Short mmCIF file of C-alpha atoms in Angstrom, two decimals:
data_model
loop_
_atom_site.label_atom_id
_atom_site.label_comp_id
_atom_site.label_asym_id
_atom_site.label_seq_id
_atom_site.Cartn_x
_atom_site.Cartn_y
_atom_site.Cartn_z
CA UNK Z 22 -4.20 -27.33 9.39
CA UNK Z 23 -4.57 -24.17 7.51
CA UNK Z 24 -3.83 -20.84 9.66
CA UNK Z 25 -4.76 -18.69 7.73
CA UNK Z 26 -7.51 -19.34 4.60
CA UNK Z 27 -8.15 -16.80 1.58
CA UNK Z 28 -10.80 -19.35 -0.24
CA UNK Z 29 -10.98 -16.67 -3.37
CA UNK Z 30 -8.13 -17.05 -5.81
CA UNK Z 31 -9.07 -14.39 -8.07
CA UNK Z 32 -11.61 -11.78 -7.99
CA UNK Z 33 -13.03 -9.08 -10.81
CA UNK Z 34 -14.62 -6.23 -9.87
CA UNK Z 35 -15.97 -2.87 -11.38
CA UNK Z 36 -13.97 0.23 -11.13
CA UNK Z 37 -15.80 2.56 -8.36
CA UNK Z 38 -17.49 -0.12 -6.77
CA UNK Z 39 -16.29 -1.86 -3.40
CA UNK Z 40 -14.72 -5.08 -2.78
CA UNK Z 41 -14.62 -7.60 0.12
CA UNK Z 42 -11.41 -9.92 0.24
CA UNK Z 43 -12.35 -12.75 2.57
CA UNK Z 44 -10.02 -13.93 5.06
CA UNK Z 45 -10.53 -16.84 7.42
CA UNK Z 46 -8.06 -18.07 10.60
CA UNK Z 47 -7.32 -20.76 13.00
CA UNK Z 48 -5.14 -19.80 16.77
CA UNK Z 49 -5.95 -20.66 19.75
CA UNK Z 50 -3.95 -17.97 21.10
CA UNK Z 51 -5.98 -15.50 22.63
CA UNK Z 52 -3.20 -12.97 21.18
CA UNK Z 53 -2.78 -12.36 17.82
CA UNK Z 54 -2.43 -9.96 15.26
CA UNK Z 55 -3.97 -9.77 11.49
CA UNK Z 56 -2.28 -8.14 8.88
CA UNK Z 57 -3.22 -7.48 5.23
CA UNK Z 58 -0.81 -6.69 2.05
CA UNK Z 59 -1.07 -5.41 -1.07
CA UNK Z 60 1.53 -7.03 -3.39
CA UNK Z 61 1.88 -5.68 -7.24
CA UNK Z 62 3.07 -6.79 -10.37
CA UNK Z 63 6.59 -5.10 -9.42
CA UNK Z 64 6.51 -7.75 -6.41
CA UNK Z 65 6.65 -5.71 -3.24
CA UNK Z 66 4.94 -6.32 -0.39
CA UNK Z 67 3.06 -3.33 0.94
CA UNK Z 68 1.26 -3.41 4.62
CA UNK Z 69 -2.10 -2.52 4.35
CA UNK Z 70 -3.87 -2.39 7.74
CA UNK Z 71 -3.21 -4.43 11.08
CA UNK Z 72 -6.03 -5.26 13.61
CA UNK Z 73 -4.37 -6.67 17.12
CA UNK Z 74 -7.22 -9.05 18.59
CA UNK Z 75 -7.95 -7.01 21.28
CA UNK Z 76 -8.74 -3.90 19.44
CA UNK Z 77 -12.44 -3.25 20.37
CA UNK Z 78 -12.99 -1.28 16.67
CA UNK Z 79 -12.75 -2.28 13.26
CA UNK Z 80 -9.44 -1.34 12.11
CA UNK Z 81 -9.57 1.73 9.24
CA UNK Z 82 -6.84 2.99 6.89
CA UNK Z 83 -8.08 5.60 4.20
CA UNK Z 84 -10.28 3.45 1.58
CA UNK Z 85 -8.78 -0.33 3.33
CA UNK Z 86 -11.62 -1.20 6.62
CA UNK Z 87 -11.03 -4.57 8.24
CA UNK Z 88 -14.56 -6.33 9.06
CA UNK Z 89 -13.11 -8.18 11.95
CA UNK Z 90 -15.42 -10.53 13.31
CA UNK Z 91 -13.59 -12.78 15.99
CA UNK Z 92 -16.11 -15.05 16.84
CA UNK Z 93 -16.21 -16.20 13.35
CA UNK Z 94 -12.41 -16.05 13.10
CA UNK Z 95 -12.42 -13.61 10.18
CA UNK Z 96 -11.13 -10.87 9.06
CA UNK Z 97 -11.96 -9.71 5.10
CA UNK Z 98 -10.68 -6.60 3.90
CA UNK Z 99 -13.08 -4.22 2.51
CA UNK Z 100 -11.38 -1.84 -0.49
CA UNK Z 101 -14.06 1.25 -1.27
CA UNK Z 102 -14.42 2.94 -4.13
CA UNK Z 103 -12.41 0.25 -6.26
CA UNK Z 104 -9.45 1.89 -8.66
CA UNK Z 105 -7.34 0.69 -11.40
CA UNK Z 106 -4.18 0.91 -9.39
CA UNK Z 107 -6.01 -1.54 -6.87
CA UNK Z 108 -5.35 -4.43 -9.09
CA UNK Z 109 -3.04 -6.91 -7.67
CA UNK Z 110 -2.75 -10.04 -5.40
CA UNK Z 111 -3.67 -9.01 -1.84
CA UNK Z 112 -2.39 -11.48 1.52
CA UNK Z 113 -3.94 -11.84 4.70
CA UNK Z 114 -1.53 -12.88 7.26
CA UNK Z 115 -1.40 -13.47 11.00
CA UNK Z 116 0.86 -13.40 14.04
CA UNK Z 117 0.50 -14.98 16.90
CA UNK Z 118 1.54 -14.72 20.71
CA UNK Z 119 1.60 -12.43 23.54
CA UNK Z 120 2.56 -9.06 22.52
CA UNK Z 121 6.11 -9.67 24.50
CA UNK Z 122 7.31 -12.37 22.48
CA UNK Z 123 7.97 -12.39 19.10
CA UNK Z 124 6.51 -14.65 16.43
CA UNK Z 125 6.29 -15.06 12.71
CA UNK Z 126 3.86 -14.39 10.33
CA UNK Z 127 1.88 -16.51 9.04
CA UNK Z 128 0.69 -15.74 5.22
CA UNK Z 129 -2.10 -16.46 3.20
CA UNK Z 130 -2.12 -18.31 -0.23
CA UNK Z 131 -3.82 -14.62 -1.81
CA UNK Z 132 -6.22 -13.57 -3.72
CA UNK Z 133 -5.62 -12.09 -7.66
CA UNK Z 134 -8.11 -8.49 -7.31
CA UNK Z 135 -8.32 -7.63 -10.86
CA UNK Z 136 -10.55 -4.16 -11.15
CA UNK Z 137 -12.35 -3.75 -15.11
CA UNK Z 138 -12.27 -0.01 -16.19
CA UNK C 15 8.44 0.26 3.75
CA UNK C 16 11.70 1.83 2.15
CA UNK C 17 13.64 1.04 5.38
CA UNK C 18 14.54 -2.24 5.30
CA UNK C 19 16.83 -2.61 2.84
CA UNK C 20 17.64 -5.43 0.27
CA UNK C 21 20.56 -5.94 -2.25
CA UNK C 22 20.53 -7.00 -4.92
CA UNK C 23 16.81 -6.71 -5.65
CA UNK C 24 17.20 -9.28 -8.90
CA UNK C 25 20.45 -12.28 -8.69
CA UNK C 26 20.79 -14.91 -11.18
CA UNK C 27 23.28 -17.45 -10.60
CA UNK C 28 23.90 -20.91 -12.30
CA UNK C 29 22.98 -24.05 -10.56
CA UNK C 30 25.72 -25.11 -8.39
CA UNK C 31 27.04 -21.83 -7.51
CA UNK C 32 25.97 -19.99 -4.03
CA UNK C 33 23.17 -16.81 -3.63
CA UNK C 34 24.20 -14.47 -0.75
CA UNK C 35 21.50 -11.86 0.03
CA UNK C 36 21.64 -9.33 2.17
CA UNK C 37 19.08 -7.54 4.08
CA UNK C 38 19.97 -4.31 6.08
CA UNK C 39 17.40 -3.73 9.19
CA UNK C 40 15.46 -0.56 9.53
CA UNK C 41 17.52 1.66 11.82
CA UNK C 42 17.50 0.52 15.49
CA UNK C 43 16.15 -2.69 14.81
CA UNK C 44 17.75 -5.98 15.92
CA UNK C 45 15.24 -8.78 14.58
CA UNK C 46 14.99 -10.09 11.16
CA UNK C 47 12.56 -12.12 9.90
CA UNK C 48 13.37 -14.03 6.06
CA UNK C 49 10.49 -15.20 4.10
CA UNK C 50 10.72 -17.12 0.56
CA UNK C 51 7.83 -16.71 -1.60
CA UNK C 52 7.79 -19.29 -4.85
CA UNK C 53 5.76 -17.91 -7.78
CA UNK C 54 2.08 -17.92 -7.47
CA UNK C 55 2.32 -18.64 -3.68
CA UNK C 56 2.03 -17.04 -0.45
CA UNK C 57 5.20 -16.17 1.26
CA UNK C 58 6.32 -18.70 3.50
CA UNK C 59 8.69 -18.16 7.10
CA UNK C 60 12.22 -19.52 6.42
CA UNK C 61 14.45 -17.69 10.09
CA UNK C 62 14.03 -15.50 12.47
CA UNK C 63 17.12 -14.07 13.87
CA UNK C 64 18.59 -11.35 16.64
CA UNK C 65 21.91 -10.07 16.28
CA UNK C 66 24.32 -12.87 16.62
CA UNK C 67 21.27 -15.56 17.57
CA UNK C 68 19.34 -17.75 15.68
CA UNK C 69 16.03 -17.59 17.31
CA UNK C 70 13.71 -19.90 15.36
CA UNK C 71 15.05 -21.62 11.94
CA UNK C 72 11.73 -23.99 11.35
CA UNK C 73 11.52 -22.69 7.87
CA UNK C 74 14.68 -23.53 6.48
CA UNK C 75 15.57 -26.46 4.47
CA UNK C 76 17.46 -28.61 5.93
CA UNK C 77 20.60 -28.35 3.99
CA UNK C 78 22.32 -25.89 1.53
CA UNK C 79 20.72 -22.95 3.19
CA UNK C 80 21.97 -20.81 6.20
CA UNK C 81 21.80 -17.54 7.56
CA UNK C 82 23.51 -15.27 9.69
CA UNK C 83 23.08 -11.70 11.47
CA UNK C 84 25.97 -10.59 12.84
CA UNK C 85 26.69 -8.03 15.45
CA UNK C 86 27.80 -5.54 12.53
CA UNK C 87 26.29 -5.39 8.65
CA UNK C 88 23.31 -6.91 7.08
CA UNK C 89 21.71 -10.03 7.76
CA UNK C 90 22.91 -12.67 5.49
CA UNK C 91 20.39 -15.34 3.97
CA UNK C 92 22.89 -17.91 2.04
CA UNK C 93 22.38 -20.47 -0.24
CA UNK C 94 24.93 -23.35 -1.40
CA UNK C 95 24.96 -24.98 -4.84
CA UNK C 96 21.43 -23.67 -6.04
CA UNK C 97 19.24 -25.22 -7.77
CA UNK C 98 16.70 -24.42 -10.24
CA UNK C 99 14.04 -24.97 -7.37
CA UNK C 100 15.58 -22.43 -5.33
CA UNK C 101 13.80 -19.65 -7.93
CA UNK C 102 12.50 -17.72 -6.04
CA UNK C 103 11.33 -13.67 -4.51
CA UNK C 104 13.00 -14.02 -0.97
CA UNK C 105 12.11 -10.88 1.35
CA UNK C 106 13.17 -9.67 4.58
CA UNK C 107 11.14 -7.76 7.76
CA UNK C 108 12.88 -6.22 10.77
CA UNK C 109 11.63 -5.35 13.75
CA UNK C 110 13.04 -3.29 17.04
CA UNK C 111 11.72 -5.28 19.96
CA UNK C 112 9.28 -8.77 20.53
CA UNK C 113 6.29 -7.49 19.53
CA UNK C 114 2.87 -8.14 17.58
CA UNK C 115 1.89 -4.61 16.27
CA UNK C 116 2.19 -3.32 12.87
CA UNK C 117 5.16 -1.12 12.93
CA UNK C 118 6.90 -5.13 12.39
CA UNK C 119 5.04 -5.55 9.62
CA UNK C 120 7.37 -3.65 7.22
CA UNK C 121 9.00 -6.10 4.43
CA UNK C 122 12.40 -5.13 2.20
CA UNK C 123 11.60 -5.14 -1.64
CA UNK C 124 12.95 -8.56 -1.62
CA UNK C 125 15.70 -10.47 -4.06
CA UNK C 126 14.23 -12.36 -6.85
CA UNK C 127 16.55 -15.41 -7.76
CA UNK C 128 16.97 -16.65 -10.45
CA UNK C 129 18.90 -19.93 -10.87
CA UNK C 130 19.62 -21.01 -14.65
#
């Protein structure tokens, strides 16, 4: 089964406006930790924002929020204020297990953000 | 995260002959995580090594591929006799101690192969 589900391949969006990047998950682990990346045309991977399951508030990095809603297993990335630079294919990605034990992550299959001028 | 280092960042080699890429921790750390990411795709766990220990190698196919991380240098991701399926941006994540928070979550530029 699926860990972790982007269902949006590709998305366009107005510069200036805001976007939501939906991510879905499966664990039964009561531990876990969500990640999001930004990856370019140049191909690097570039961490976004990371909410750990137990964090009681939304997790917030600049213009990147997480809307983490953990009954409903998800966890979409909301970009404000959309810019040019923005374009690229974004992951959402998950890791699972107690926080003394290491585990790997789990990625996404991405969505293509493309933002119009 | 410029930290984790990886050489080369673009290798082309012929099928048959081997890929060796390297991947040089962030300072301190003594985990390494290698991921392979074919084009178009997510990327997708391939080992998960300590220094000297393989710790978890579900990822990795079966044959042609190994990888080491040795008590000195980088970690090693190898590949034997490539093929043109092997194609591929591999990358590389280190971390310092088991854990689950973010400060893991750096990657290496990664090594895009390219196998004629």
């Amino acid at each position: 089964a699926q860990k972790i589900t982007q269902t949006q391949p590709g998305m366009f969006v107005q510069e200036k406006e805001a976007v939501t990047l939906d991510c879905t998950y499966d664990t039964s682990d009561p531990s876990y930790g969500l990640f999001w990346y930004k990856q370019p045309s140049s191909g690097e991977m570039i961490f976004l924002i990371y909410q750990g399951s137990y964090d009681q508030q939304n997790a917030t990095e600049g213009r990147y929020s997480l809307n983490f809603q953990k009954a409903r297993k998800s966890a979409n990335l909301v970009i404000s204020a959309s810019q040019l630079g923005d374009s690229a294919m974004y992951f959402c990605a998950m890791r699972e297990g107690e926080a003394s034990s290491a585990s790997k992550i789990i990625f996404g299959s991405g969505t293509r953000l493309s933002i119009r001028p | 995260n410029a930290g984790v280092m990886q050489n080369p960042r673009h290798l082309v080699r012929r099928r048959g002959q081997e890929a060796r890429l390297r991947c040089s921790p962030m300072k301190g750390h003594s985990h390494v995580y290698w991921y392979r990411q074919l084009p178009e795709e997510g990327l997708k766990f391939m080992v998960y090594l300590q220094k000297e220990n393989i710790i978890d190698e579900s990822g990795m196919p079966k044959e042609r591929f190994s990888a080491e991380f040795p008590k000195e240098g980088p970690s090693i991701l190898r590949i034997q006799q490539v093929v043109r399926g092997d194609s591929a941006a591999y990358f590389c994540a280190s971390s310092r101690t088991l854990s689950l928070g973010p400060a893991e979550a750096f990657f290496g530029q990664g090594t895009r192969l390219t196998v004629v």
